[in-house]
PDB file of C-alpha atoms and ligand atoms in Angstrom:
ATOM      1  CA  MET A   1      25.166 131.105  84.197  1.00 69.00           C
ATOM      2  CA  VAL A   2      24.584 129.925  88.050  1.00 86.00           C
ATOM      3  CA  THR A   3      23.938 126.654  87.538  1.00 90.00           C
ATOM      4  CA  ARG A   4      26.669 123.990  87.665  1.00 94.00           C
ATOM      5  CA  SER A   5      27.132 122.438  83.733  1.00 96.00           C
ATOM      6  CA  GLU A   6      28.593 119.040  85.068  1.00 96.00           C
ATOM      7  CA  PRO A   7      26.731 118.377  88.264  1.00 93.00           C
ATOM      8  CA  GLY A   8      28.268 115.166  88.803  1.00 94.00           C
ATOM      9  CA  TYR A   9      31.994 116.002  88.262  1.00 96.00           C
ATOM     10  CA  VAL A  10      34.228 115.902  91.145  1.00 95.00           C
ATOM     11  CA  TRP A  11      36.619 118.214  91.629  1.00 96.00           C
ATOM     12  CA  ASP A  12      40.462 116.954  91.779  1.00 95.00           C
ATOM     13  CA  PHE A  13      42.601 119.180  94.309  1.00 95.00           C
ATOM     14  CA  CYS A  14      45.759 117.168  93.614  1.00 94.00           C
ATOM     15  CA  GLY A  15      47.698 120.334  93.026  1.00 93.00           C
ATOM     16  CA  GLY A  16      48.329 121.020  96.428  1.00 90.00           C
ATOM     17  CA  GLN A  17      48.195 124.670  96.171  1.00 89.00           C
ATOM     18  CA  LEU A  18      45.159 127.345  95.281  1.00 89.00           C
ATOM     19  CA  ALA A  19      46.250 128.524  92.065  1.00 89.00           C
ATOM     20  CA  VAL A  20      47.601 125.102  90.758  1.00 93.00           C
ATOM     21  CA  ASP A  21      44.752 123.610  91.708  1.00 94.00           C
ATOM     22  CA  PHE A  22      42.493 126.073  90.274  1.00 94.00           C
ATOM     23  CA  THR A  23      44.777 126.116  86.834  1.00 96.00           C
ATOM     24  CA  ASN A  24      43.532 122.180  87.120  1.00 97.00           C
ATOM     25  CA  THR A  25      39.926 122.532  85.772  1.00 97.00           C
ATOM     26  CA  VAL A  26      41.165 121.702  82.310  1.00 98.00           C
ATOM     27  CA  GLY A  27      41.147 117.863  81.764  1.00 96.00           C
ATOM     28  CA  ASN A  28      43.606 116.388  79.250  1.00 96.00           C
ATOM     29  CA  ARG A  29      45.189 119.787  78.969  1.00 95.00           C
ATOM     30  CA  GLY A  30      47.801 118.216  76.729  1.00 94.00           C
ATOM     31  CA  ALA A  31      45.903 116.309  74.363  1.00 95.00           C
ATOM     32  CA  ALA A  32      42.408 117.283  74.214  1.00 95.00           C
ATOM     33  CA  PRO A  33      40.991 119.698  76.426  1.00 96.00           C
ATOM     34  CA  GLU A  34      38.362 119.315  78.538  1.00 97.00           C
ATOM     35  CA  GLU A  35      36.798 122.691  80.005  1.00 98.00           C
ATOM     36  CA  HIS A  36      35.357 122.173  83.436  1.00 98.00           C
ATOM     37  CA  PHE A  37      34.324 125.894  84.042  1.00 96.00           C
ATOM     38  CA  ASN A  38      31.652 126.558  81.509  1.00 97.00           C
ATOM     39  CA  THR A  39      29.494 128.466  83.373  1.00 95.00           C
ATOM     40  CA  TYR A  40      30.086 131.412  86.065  1.00 94.00           C
ATOM     41  CA  GLY A  41      28.275 128.479  88.520  1.00 94.00           C
ATOM     42  CA  ASP A  42      30.805 126.447  87.986  1.00 96.00           C
ATOM     43  CA  ILE A  43      33.853 128.693  89.096  1.00 94.00           C
ATOM     44  CA  ILE A  44      31.609 129.089  92.256  1.00 93.00           C
ATOM     45  CA  ALA A  45      30.984 125.683  93.081  1.00 95.00           C
ATOM     46  CA  TRP A  46      34.832 125.007  92.659  1.00 94.00           C
ATOM     47  CA  ALA A  47      35.492 127.829  94.832  1.00 92.00           C
ATOM     48  CA  GLU A  48      32.961 126.325  97.482  1.00 93.00           C
ATOM     49  CA  ALA A  49      34.534 122.768  97.402  1.00 95.00           C
ATOM     50  CA  ARG A  50      38.199 124.311  97.587  1.00 92.00           C
ATOM     51  CA  ARG A  51      36.728 126.506 100.201  1.00 88.00           C
ATOM     52  CA  VAL A  52      37.843 129.232  98.966  1.00 85.00           C
ATOM     53  CA  VAL A  53      34.622 130.738  99.787  1.00 84.00           C
ATOM     54  CA  GLY A  54      32.042 129.576 101.947  1.00 86.00           C
ATOM     55  CA  ARG A  55      28.896 128.347 101.943  1.00 91.00           C
ATOM     56  CA  ALA A  56      26.918 132.215 102.738  1.00 90.00           C
ATOM     57  CA  GLU A  57      29.536 133.721 100.338  1.00 87.00           C
ATOM     58  CA  ALA A  58      28.694 131.214  97.530  1.00 90.00           C
ATOM     59  CA  GLN A  59      24.826 131.668  98.040  1.00 92.00           C
ATOM     60  CA  ARG A  60      25.733 135.459  98.068  1.00 91.00           C
ATOM     61  CA  LEU A  61      27.575 135.145  94.527  1.00 90.00           C
ATOM     62  CA  ARG A  62      24.775 133.050  93.065  1.00 93.00           C
ATOM     63  CA  ALA A  63      22.293 135.601  93.940  1.00 93.00           C
ATOM     64  CA  GLY A  64      25.037 138.411  92.648  1.00 92.00           C
ATOM     65  CA  ALA A  65      25.224 136.590  89.601  1.00 92.00           C
ATOM     66  CA  GLU A  66      20.814 136.033  89.211  1.00 94.00           C
ATOM     67  CA  ARG A  67      20.476 139.771  89.021  1.00 94.00           C
ATOM     68  CA  LYS A  68      23.285 140.459  86.866  1.00 92.00           C
ATOM     69  CA  PRO A  69      23.614 137.921  84.430  1.00 92.00           C
ATOM     70  CA  LYS A  70      26.143 140.172  82.269  1.00 93.00           C
ATOM     71  CA  ALA A  71      28.467 140.768  84.718  1.00 91.00           C
ATOM     72  CA  ALA A  72      28.611 137.362  85.701  1.00 91.00           C
ATOM     73  CA  ARG A  73      29.363 136.285  82.138  1.00 92.00           C
ATOM     74  CA  GLU A  74      31.885 139.035  82.031  1.00 92.00           C
ATOM     75  CA  ALA A  75      33.258 137.427  85.206  1.00 90.00           C
ATOM     76  CA  TRP A  76      33.462 134.360  84.155  1.00 93.00           C
ATOM     77  CA  THR A  77      35.373 135.183  80.626  1.00 93.00           C
ATOM     78  CA  LEU A  78      37.854 137.180  83.031  1.00 91.00           C
ATOM     79  CA  LEU A  79      38.529 134.604  85.164  1.00 92.00           C
ATOM     80  CA  VAL A  80      38.782 131.634  82.614  1.00 94.00           C
ATOM     81  CA  ALA A  81      41.523 134.042  80.927  1.00 94.00           C
ATOM     82  CA  LEU A  82      43.290 134.637  84.212  1.00 93.00           C
ATOM     83  CA  ARG A  83      43.198 130.729  84.575  1.00 95.00           C
ATOM     84  CA  GLU A  84      45.002 130.237  81.407  1.00 97.00           C
ATOM     85  CA  SER A  85      47.846 132.973  81.697  1.00 95.00           C
ATOM     86  CA  LEU A  86      48.288 131.458  85.430  1.00 93.00           C
ATOM     87  CA  TYR A  87      48.575 128.165  83.822  1.00 95.00           C
ATOM     88  CA  GLU A  88      51.226 129.260  81.369  1.00 96.00           C
ATOM     89  CA  VAL A  89      53.126 131.287  83.780  1.00 93.00           C
ATOM     90  CA  ILE A  90      53.526 128.165  86.359  1.00 92.00           C
ATOM     91  CA  ALA A  91      53.912 125.760  83.529  1.00 94.00           C
ATOM     92  CA  ALA A  92      57.072 128.245  82.093  1.00 93.00           C
ATOM     93  CA  ALA A  93      58.313 128.488  85.847  1.00 90.00           C
ATOM     94  CA  ALA A  94      57.871 124.537  86.329  1.00 91.00           C
ATOM     95  CA  ALA A  95      59.904 123.727  83.152  1.00 90.00           C
ATOM     96  CA  GLY A  96      62.576 126.932  83.589  1.00 89.00           C
ATOM     97  CA  ARG A  97      61.601 128.621  80.643  1.00 92.00           C
ATOM     98  CA  SER A  98      60.986 132.589  80.989  1.00 94.00           C
ATOM     99  CA  ALA A  99      57.320 133.374  81.021  1.00 94.00           C
ATOM    100  CA  PRO A 100      54.644 134.523  77.825  1.00 96.00           C
ATOM    101  CA  GLY A 101      54.543 138.370  78.295  1.00 97.00           C
ATOM    102  CA  ALA A 102      50.964 138.579  77.911  1.00 97.00           C
ATOM    103  CA  ASP A 103      49.894 136.195  80.311  1.00 96.00           C
ATOM    104  CA  LEU A 104      52.558 137.399  82.938  1.00 95.00           C
ATOM    105  CA  ALA A 105      51.049 140.778  82.782  1.00 96.00           C
ATOM    106  CA  ARG A 106      47.730 139.562  82.979  1.00 93.00           C
ATOM    107  CA  VAL A 107      48.557 137.268  86.260  1.00 91.00           C
ATOM    108  CA  ASN A 108      50.380 140.710  87.616  1.00 91.00           C
ATOM    109  CA  ALA A 109      47.738 142.816  87.063  1.00 90.00           C
ATOM    110  CA  GLU A 110      45.721 140.387  89.167  1.00 85.00           C
ATOM    111  CA  VAL A 111      48.596 140.239  91.807  1.00 82.00           C
ATOM    112  CA  THR A 112      48.404 143.964  92.221  1.00 83.00           C
ATOM    113  CA  ALA A 113      45.016 144.109  92.646  1.00 80.00           C
ATOM    114  CA  ALA A 114      45.141 141.504  95.453  1.00 77.00           C
ATOM    115  CA  CYS A 115      48.187 143.020  97.078  1.00 77.00           C
ATOM    116  CA  ALA A 116      46.084 145.719  97.781  1.00 79.00           C
ATOM    117  CA  ARG A 117      44.121 143.633 100.389  1.00 74.00           C
ATOM    118  CA  ALA A 118      46.831 141.317 101.535  1.00 74.00           C
ATOM    119  CA  HIS A 119      48.661 140.974 104.722  1.00 76.00           C
ATOM    120  CA  LEU A 120      50.595 138.506 106.689  1.00 81.00           C
ATOM    121  CA  ALA A 121      48.323 136.735 109.447  1.00 79.00           C
ATOM    122  CA  PRO A 122      49.629 133.909 112.258  1.00 81.00           C
ATOM    123  CA  ARG A 123      47.486 130.656 111.656  1.00 76.00           C
ATOM    124  CA  ARG A 124      48.350 127.420 113.250  1.00 79.00           C
ATOM    125  CA  GLY A 125      51.786 128.472 114.304  1.00 82.00           C
ATOM    126  CA  ARG A 126      52.989 129.612 110.716  1.00 80.00           C
ATOM    127  CA  LEU A 127      52.837 132.969 108.867  1.00 79.00           C
ATOM    128  CA  VAL A 128      50.597 132.961 106.137  1.00 73.00           C
ATOM    129  CA  LEU A 129      49.427 135.402 103.386  1.00 71.00           C
ATOM    130  CA  ALA A 130      46.074 136.400 104.034  1.00 72.00           C
ATOM    131  CA  PHE A 131      43.567 138.349 101.485  1.00 67.00           C
ATOM    132  CA  ASP A 132      40.713 139.740 103.067  1.00 65.00           C
ATOM    133  CA  ALA A 133      37.569 140.248 100.632  1.00 57.00           C
ATOM    134  CA  PRO A 134      35.707 142.570 100.395  1.00 50.00           C
ATOM    135  CA  ASP A 135      32.703 140.953 102.861  1.00 45.00           C
ATOM    136  CA  GLY A 136      35.487 140.636 105.220  1.00 40.00           C
ATOM    137  CA  ASP A 137      35.956 136.732 104.366  1.00 40.00           C
ATOM    138  CA  SER A 138      39.479 135.835 104.574  1.00 43.00           C
ATOM    139  CA  LEU A 139      41.519 133.491 102.038  1.00 45.00           C
ATOM    140  CA  SER A 140      44.724 131.986 102.789  1.00 48.00           C
ATOM    141  CA  GLN A 141      47.507 130.019 101.813  1.00 50.00           C
ATOM    142  CA  PRO A 142      50.893 129.191 103.584  1.00 48.00           C
ATOM    143  CA  ILE A 143      54.115 130.359 102.189  1.00 45.00           C
ATOM    144  CA  ASP A 144      56.478 127.243 102.318  1.00 52.00           C
ATOM    145  CA  ALA A 145      59.323 127.665 100.432  1.00 47.00           C
ATOM    146  CA  ARG A 146      60.600 123.951 100.012  1.00 55.00           C
ATOM    147  CA  GLU A 147      57.719 123.615  97.922  1.00 67.00           C
ATOM    148  CA  ARG A 148      58.324 123.061  94.029  1.00 87.00           C
ATOM    149  CA  VAL A 149      55.915 123.102  91.267  1.00 90.00           C
ATOM    150  CA  ARG A 150      55.932 120.361  88.489  1.00 93.00           C
ATOM    151  CA  VAL A 151      54.324 119.404  85.413  1.00 94.00           C
ATOM    152  CA  CYS A 152      52.584 116.029  85.666  1.00 96.00           C
ATOM    153  CA  ALA A 153      54.620 113.511  83.321  1.00 94.00           C
ATOM    154  CA  ASP A 154      51.741 112.541  81.702  1.00 94.00           C
ATOM    155  CA  ASP A 155      52.133 114.377  78.263  1.00 91.00           C
ATOM    156  CA  SER A 156      48.424 114.227  77.716  1.00 94.00           C
ATOM    157  CA  CYS A 157      47.340 115.627  81.172  1.00 96.00           C
ATOM    158  CA  ALA A 158      49.735 118.065  81.800  1.00 95.00           C
ATOM    159  CA  TRP A 159      48.363 119.212  85.149  1.00 97.00           C
ATOM    160  CA  LEU A 160      50.179 121.209  87.451  1.00 94.00           C
ATOM    161  CA  PHE A 161      51.188 119.989  91.265  1.00 94.00           C
ATOM    162  CA  LEU A 162      53.547 121.132  94.189  1.00 91.00           C
ATOM    163  CA  ASP A 163      55.677 118.329  94.924  1.00 91.00           C
ATOM    164  CA  THR A 164      56.316 118.468  98.530  1.00 87.00           C
ATOM    165  CA  THR A 165      57.890 115.041  98.696  1.00 89.00           C
ATOM    166  CA  ARG A 166      61.540 114.740 100.474  1.00 88.00           C
ATOM    167  CA  ASN A 167      63.024 113.544  97.451  1.00 89.00           C
ATOM    168  CA  ARG A 168      61.322 115.442  94.663  1.00 88.00           C
ATOM    169  CA  THR A 169      60.239 112.485  93.210  1.00 91.00           C
ATOM    170  CA  ARG A 170      56.296 112.610  92.801  1.00 93.00           C
ATOM    171  CA  ARG A 171      55.924 112.378  88.768  1.00 94.00           C
ATOM    172  CA  TRP A 172      51.740 112.598  88.555  1.00 95.00           C
ATOM    173  CA  CYS A 173      49.527 115.078  89.456  1.00 96.00           C
ATOM    174  CA  ASP A 174      47.278 112.311  90.817  1.00 93.00           C
ATOM    175  CA  MET A 175      48.450 108.596  91.821  1.00 89.00           C
ATOM    176  CA  LYS A 176      44.945 107.441  91.336  1.00 89.00           C
ATOM    177  CA  ILE A 177      44.293 108.147  88.139  1.00 89.00           C
ATOM    178  CA  CYS A 178      47.884 109.403  86.232  1.00 94.00           C
ATOM    179  CA  GLY A 179      50.522 107.315  88.227  1.00 90.00           C
ATOM    180  CA  ASN A 180      47.888 104.398  87.343  1.00 89.00           C
ATOM    181  CA  ARG A 181      47.221 105.124  83.632  1.00 88.00           C
ATOM    182  CA  ASN A 182      50.903 105.066  83.043  1.00 87.00           C
ATOM    183  CA  LYS A 183      51.779 101.987  85.123  1.00 85.00           C
ATOM    184  CA  VAL A 184      49.191  99.886  83.037  1.00 83.00           C
ATOM    185  CA  ARG A 185      50.799 101.671  79.766  1.00 80.00           C
ATOM    186  CA  ARG A 186      54.062 100.348  80.962  1.00 79.00           C
ATOM    187  CA  PHE A 187      53.112  97.222  81.850  1.00 79.00           C
ATOM    188  CA  ARG A 188      51.581  96.550  78.409  1.00 78.00           C
ATOM    189  CA  GLY A 189      54.407  98.117  76.559  1.00 73.00           C
ATOM    190  CA  GLN A 190      56.556  95.734  78.486  1.00 59.00           C
ATOM    191  CA  ALA A 191      54.128  92.578  77.768  1.00 45.00           C
TER     192      ALA A 191
HETATM  193 ZN1   ZN B 201      48.343 114.170  85.686  1.00 78.94          ZN
END
């Protein structure tokens, strides 16, 4: 449970925001989904790579999961379910639809719990919403009203990202992957 299921997989943080990147841990969402959170260890590895937790905190979580494998399995199940609800809620918002009630309720339950630990804090000249983790570590994300969430234009991908381009013209989650793949497709279609 604590080890990584795919040690060679490189996490993609093209979403531009913590919750959005969290939803992008399933490959090919729109076609044949590939799960990258197969173990609790995968989630810790993702959180460490995304700098949600520091190295010491990640080690503490791994040690805790070694001691309590059942609790780790439950946490993994909950986090994967939360991720899927989060995807549904954000994708609905991106499409201008209303979110499915059960998904919204699950996300809101987590938001309520997180708000109990939230505060505004100045960080590098901006105000950020910070959450104190139980051990005092702080997770934070800048508040930026100009950001807009979108779904990747590649149907088989369906990843989410924040479009921060001035003209709101970004179409692909990751230009290097979906952008290039579709450029090739268009080229072949025209040939
Ligand atoms: Zn994509």
